[in-house]
mmCIF file with all atom_site columns, C-alpha atoms in Angstrom:
data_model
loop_
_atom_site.group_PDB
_atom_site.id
_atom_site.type_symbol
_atom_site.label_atom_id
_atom_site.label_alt_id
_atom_site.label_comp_id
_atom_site.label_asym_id
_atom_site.label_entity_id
_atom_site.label_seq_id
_atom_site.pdbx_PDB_ins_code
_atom_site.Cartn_x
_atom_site.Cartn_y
_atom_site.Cartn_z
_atom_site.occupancy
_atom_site.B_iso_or_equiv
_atom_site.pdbx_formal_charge
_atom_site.auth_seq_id
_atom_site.auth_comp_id
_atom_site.auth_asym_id
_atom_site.auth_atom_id
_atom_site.pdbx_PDB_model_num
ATOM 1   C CA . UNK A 1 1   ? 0.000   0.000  0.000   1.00 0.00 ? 1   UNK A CA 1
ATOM 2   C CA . UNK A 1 2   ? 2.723   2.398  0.875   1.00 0.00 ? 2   UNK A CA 1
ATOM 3   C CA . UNK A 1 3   ? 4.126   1.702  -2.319  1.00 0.00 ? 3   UNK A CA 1
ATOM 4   C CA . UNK A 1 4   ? 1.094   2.724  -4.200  1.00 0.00 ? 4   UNK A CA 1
ATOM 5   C CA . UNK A 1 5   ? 1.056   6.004  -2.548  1.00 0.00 ? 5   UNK A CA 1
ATOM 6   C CA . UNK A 1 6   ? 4.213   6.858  -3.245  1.00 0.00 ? 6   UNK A CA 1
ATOM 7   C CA . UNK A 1 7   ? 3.667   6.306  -7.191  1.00 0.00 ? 7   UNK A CA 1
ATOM 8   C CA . UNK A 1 8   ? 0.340   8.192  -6.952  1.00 0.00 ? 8   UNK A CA 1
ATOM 9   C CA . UNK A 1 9   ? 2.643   11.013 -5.589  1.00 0.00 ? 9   UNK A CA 1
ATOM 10  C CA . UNK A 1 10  ? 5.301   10.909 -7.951  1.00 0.00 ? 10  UNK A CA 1
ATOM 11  C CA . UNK A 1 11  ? 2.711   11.832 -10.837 1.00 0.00 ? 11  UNK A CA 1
ATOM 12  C CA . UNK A 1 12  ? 1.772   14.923 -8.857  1.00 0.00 ? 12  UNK A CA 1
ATOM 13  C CA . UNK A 1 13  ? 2.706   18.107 -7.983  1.00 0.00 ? 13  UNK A CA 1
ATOM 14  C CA . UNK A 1 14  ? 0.884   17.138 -4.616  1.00 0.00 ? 14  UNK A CA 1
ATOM 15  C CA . UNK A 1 15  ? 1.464   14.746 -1.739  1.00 0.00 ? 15  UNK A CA 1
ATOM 16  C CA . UNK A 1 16  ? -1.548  13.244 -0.100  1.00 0.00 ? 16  UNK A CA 1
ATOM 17  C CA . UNK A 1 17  ? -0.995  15.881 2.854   1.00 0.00 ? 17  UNK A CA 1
ATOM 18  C CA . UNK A 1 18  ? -1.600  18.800 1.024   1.00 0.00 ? 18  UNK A CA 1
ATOM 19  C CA . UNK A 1 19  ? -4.383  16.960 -1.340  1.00 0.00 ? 19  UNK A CA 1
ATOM 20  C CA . UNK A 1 20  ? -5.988  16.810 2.057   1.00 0.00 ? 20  UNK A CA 1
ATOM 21  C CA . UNK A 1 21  ? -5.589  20.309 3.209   1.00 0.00 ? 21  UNK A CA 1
ATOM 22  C CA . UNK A 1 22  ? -6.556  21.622 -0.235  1.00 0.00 ? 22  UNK A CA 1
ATOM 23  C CA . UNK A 1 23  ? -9.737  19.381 -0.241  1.00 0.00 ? 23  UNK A CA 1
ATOM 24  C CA . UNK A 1 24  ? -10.437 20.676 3.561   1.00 0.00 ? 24  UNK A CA 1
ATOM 25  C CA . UNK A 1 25  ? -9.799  24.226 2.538   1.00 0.00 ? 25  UNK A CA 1
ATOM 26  C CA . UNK A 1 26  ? -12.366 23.774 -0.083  1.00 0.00 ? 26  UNK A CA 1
ATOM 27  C CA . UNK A 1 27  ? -15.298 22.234 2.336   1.00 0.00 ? 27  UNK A CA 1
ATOM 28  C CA . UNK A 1 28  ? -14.370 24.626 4.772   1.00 0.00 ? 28  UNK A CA 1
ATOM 29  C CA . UNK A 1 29  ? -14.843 27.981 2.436   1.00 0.00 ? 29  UNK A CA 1
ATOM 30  C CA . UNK A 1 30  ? -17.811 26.033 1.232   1.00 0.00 ? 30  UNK A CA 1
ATOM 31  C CA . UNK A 1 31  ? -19.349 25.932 4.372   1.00 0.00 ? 31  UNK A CA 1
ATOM 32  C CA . UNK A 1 32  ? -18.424 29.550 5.185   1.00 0.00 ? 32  UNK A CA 1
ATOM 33  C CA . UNK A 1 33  ? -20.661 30.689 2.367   1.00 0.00 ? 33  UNK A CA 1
ATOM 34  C CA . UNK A 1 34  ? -23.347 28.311 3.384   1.00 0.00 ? 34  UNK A CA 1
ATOM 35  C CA . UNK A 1 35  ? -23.117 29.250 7.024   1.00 0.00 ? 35  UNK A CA 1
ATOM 36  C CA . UNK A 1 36  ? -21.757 32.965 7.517   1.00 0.00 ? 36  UNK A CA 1
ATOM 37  C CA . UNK A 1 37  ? -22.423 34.892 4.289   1.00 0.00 ? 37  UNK A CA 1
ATOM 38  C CA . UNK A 1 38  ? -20.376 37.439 5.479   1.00 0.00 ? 38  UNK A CA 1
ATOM 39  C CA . UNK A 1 39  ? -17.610 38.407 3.141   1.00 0.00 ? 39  UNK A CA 1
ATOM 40  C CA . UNK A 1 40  ? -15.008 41.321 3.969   1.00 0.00 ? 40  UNK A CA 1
ATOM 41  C CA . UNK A 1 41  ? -12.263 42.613 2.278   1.00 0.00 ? 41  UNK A CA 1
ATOM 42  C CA . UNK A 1 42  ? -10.303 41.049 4.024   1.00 0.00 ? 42  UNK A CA 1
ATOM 43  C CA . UNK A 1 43  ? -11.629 37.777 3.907   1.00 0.00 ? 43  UNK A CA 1
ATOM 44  C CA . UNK A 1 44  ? -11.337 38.727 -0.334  1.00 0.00 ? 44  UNK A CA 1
ATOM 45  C CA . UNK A 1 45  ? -7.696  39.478 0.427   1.00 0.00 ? 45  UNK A CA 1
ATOM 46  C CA . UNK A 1 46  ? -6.564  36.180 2.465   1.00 0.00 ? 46  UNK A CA 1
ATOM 47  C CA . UNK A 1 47  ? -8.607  34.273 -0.292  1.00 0.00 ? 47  UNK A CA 1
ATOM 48  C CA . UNK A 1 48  ? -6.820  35.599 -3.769  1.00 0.00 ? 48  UNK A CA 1
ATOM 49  C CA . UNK A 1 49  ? -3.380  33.559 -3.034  1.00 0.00 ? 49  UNK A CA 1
ATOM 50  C CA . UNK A 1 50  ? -6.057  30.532 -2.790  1.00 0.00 ? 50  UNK A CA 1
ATOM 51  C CA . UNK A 1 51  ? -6.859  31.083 -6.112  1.00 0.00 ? 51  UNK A CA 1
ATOM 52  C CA . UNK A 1 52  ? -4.197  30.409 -7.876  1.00 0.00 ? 52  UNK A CA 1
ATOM 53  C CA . UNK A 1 53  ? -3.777  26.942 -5.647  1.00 0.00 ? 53  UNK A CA 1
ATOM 54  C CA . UNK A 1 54  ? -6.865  26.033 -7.006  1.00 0.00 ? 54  UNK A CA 1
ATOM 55  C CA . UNK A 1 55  ? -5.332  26.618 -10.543 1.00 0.00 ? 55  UNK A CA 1
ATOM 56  C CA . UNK A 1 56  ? -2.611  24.189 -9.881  1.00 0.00 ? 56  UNK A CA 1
ATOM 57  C CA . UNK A 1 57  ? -4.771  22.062 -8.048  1.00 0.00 ? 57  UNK A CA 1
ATOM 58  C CA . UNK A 1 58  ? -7.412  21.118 -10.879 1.00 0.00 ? 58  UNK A CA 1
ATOM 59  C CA . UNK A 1 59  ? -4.441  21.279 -13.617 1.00 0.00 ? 59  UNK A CA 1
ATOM 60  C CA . UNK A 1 60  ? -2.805  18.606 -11.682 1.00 0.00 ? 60  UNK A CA 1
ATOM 61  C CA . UNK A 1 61  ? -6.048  16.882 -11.402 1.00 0.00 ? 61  UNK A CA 1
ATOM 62  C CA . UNK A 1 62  ? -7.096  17.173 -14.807 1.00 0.00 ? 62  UNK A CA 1
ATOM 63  C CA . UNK A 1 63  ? -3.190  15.384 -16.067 1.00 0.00 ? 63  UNK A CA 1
ATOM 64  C CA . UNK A 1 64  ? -3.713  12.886 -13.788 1.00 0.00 ? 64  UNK A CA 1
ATOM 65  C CA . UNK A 1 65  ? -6.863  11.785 -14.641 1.00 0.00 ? 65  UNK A CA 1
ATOM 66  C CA . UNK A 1 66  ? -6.212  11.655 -18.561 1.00 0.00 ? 66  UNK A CA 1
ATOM 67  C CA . UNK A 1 67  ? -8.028  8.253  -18.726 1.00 0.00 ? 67  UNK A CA 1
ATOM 68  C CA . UNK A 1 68  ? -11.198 9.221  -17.425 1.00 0.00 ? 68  UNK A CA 1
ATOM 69  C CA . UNK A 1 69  ? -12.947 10.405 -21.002 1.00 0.00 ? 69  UNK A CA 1
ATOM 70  C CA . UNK A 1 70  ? -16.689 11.049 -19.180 1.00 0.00 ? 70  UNK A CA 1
ATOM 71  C CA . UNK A 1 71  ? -17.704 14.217 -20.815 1.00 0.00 ? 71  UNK A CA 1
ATOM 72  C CA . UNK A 1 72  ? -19.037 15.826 -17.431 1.00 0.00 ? 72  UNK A CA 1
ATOM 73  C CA . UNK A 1 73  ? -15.762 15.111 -15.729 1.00 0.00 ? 73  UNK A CA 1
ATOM 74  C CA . UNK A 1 74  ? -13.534 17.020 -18.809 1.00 0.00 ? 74  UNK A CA 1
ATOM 75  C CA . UNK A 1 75  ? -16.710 19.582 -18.619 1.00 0.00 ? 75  UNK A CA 1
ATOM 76  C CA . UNK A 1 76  ? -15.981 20.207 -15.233 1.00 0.00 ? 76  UNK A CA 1
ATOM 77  C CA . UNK A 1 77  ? -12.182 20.621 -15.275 1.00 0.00 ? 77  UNK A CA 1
ATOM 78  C CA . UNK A 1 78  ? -12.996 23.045 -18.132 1.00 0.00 ? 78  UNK A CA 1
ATOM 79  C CA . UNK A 1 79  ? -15.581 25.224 -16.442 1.00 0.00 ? 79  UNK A CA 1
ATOM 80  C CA . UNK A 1 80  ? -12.696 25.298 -13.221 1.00 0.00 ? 80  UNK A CA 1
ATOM 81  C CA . UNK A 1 81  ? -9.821  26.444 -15.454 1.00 0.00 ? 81  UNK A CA 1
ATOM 82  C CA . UNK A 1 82  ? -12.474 29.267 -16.776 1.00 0.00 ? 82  UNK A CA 1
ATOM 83  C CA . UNK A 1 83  ? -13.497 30.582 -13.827 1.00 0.00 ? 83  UNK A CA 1
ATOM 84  C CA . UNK A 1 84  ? -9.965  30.749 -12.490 1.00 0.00 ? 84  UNK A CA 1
ATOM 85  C CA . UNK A 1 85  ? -8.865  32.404 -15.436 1.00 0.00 ? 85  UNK A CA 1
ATOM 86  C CA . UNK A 1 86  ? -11.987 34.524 -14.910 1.00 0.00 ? 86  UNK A CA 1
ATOM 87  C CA . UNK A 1 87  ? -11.095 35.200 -11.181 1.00 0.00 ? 87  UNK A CA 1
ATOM 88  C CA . UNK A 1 88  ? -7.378  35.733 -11.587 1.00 0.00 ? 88  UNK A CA 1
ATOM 89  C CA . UNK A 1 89  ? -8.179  38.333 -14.141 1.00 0.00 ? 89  UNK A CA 1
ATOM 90  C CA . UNK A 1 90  ? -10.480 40.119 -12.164 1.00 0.00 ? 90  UNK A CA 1
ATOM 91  C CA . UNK A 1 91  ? -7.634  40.170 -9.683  1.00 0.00 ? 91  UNK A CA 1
ATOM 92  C CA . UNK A 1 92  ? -5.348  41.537 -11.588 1.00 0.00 ? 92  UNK A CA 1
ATOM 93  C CA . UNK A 1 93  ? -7.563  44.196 -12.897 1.00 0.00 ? 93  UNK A CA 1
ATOM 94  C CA . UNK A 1 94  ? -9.330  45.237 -10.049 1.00 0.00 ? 94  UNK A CA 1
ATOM 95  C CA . UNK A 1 95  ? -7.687  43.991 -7.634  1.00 0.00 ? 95  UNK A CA 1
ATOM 96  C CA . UNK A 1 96  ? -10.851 42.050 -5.715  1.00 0.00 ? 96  UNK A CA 1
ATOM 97  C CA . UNK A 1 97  ? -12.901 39.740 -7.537  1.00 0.00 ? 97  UNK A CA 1
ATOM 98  C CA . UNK A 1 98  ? -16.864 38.344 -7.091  1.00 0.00 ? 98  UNK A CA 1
ATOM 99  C CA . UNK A 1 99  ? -17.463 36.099 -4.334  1.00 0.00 ? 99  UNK A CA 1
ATOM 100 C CA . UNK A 1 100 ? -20.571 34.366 -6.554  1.00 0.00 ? 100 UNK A CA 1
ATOM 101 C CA . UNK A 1 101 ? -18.004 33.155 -8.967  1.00 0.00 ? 101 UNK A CA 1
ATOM 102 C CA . UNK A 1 102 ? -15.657 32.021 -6.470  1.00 0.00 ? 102 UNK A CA 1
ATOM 103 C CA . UNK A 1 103 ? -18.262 30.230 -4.791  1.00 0.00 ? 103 UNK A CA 1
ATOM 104 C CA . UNK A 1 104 ? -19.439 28.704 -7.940  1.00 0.00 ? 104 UNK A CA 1
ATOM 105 C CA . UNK A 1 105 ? -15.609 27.494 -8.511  1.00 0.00 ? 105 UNK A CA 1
ATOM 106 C CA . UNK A 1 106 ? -15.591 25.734 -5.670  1.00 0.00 ? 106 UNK A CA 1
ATOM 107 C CA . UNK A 1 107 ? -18.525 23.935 -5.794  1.00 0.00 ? 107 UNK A CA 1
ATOM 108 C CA . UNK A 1 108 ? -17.734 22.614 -8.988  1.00 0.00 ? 108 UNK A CA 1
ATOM 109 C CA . UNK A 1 109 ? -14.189 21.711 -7.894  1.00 0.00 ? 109 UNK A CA 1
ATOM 110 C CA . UNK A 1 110 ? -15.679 19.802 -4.919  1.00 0.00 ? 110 UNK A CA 1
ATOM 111 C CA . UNK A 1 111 ? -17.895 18.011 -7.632  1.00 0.00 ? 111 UNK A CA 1
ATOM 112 C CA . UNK A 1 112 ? -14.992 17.013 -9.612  1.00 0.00 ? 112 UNK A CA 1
ATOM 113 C CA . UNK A 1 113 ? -13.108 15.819 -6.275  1.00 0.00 ? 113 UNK A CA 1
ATOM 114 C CA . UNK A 1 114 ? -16.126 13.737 -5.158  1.00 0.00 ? 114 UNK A CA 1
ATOM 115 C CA . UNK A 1 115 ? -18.156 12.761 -8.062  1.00 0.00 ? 115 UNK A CA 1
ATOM 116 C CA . UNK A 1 116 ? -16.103 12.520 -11.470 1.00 0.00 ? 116 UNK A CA 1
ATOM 117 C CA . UNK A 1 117 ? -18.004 9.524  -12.451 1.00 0.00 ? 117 UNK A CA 1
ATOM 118 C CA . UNK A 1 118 ? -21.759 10.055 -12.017 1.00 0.00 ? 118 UNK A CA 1
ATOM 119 C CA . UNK A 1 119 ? -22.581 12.161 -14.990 1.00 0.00 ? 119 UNK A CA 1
ATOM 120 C CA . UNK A 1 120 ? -25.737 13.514 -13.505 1.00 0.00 ? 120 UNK A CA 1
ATOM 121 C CA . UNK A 1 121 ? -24.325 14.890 -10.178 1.00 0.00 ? 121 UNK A CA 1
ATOM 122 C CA . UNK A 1 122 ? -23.190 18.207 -11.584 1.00 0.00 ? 122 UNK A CA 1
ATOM 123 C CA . UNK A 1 123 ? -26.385 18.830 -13.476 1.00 0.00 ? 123 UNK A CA 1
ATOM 124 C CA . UNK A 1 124 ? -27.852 18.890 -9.941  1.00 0.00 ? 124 UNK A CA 1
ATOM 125 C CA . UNK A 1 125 ? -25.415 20.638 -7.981  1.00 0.00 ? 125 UNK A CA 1
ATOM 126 C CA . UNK A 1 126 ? -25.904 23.400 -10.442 1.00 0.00 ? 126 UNK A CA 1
ATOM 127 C CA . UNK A 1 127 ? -29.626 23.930 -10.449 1.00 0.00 ? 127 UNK A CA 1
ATOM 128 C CA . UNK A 1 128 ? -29.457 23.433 -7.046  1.00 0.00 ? 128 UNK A CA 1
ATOM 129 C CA . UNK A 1 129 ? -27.106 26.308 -6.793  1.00 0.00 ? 129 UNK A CA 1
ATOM 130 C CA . UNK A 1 130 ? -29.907 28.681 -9.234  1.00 0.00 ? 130 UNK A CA 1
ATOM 131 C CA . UNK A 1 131 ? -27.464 28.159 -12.278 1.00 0.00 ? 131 UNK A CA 1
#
């Protein structure tokens, strides 16, 4: 088993540790939206360096998972890398960016994290989320 682990690992950028504390920073800002509602500038501001984890996060993802050819999944990974792109831009242009989309990101990278073979999952995430 160890073994396996350390192959997995040697593919990505990513060693199970931080895999986990990505994935728990995600469910945790998840359920700060869900829960508190209550965003501040300088919540904005600790978040934007998250941003571009997420980047490297679903990249990684994405290369790992080359076999996986379910049109939701490669969906998915390509609605992530836009709204990054969408977010970092914002970023750099204005220096703050819009807390829907960010939510929205991470909902979808959760989906992809959790669900990347049940084709109807993000379907309903999204109209449960009024998209």
């Amino acid at each position: 088993m160890e073994i396996e682990d350390e192959t997995m690992d040697s593919h990505s950028e990513y060693s199970n540790d931080e895999k986990y504390k990505n994935y728990e920073h995600l469910v945790e800002t998840i359920k700060f939206f869900q829960t508190e509602g209550r965003i501040t500038e300088d919540w904005i501001e600790n978040e934007k360096h998250v941003i571009e984890r997420w980047r490297d996060w679903i990249y990684d993802f994405s290369e790992l998972n080359l076999d996986v050819q379910d049109k939701t999944f490669r969906r998915a990974c390509r609605d992530a890398e836009s709204l990054i792109s969408f977010l970092m831009n914002s970023i750099r242009t204005t220096k703050t960016f819009d807390p829907k989309v960010y939510y929205i990101l991470l909902v979808t990278i959760k989906f992809i994290c959790d669900d990347i073979f049940n084709t109807d999952s993000l379907d309903d995430m999204m109209r449960n989320i009024g998209i």
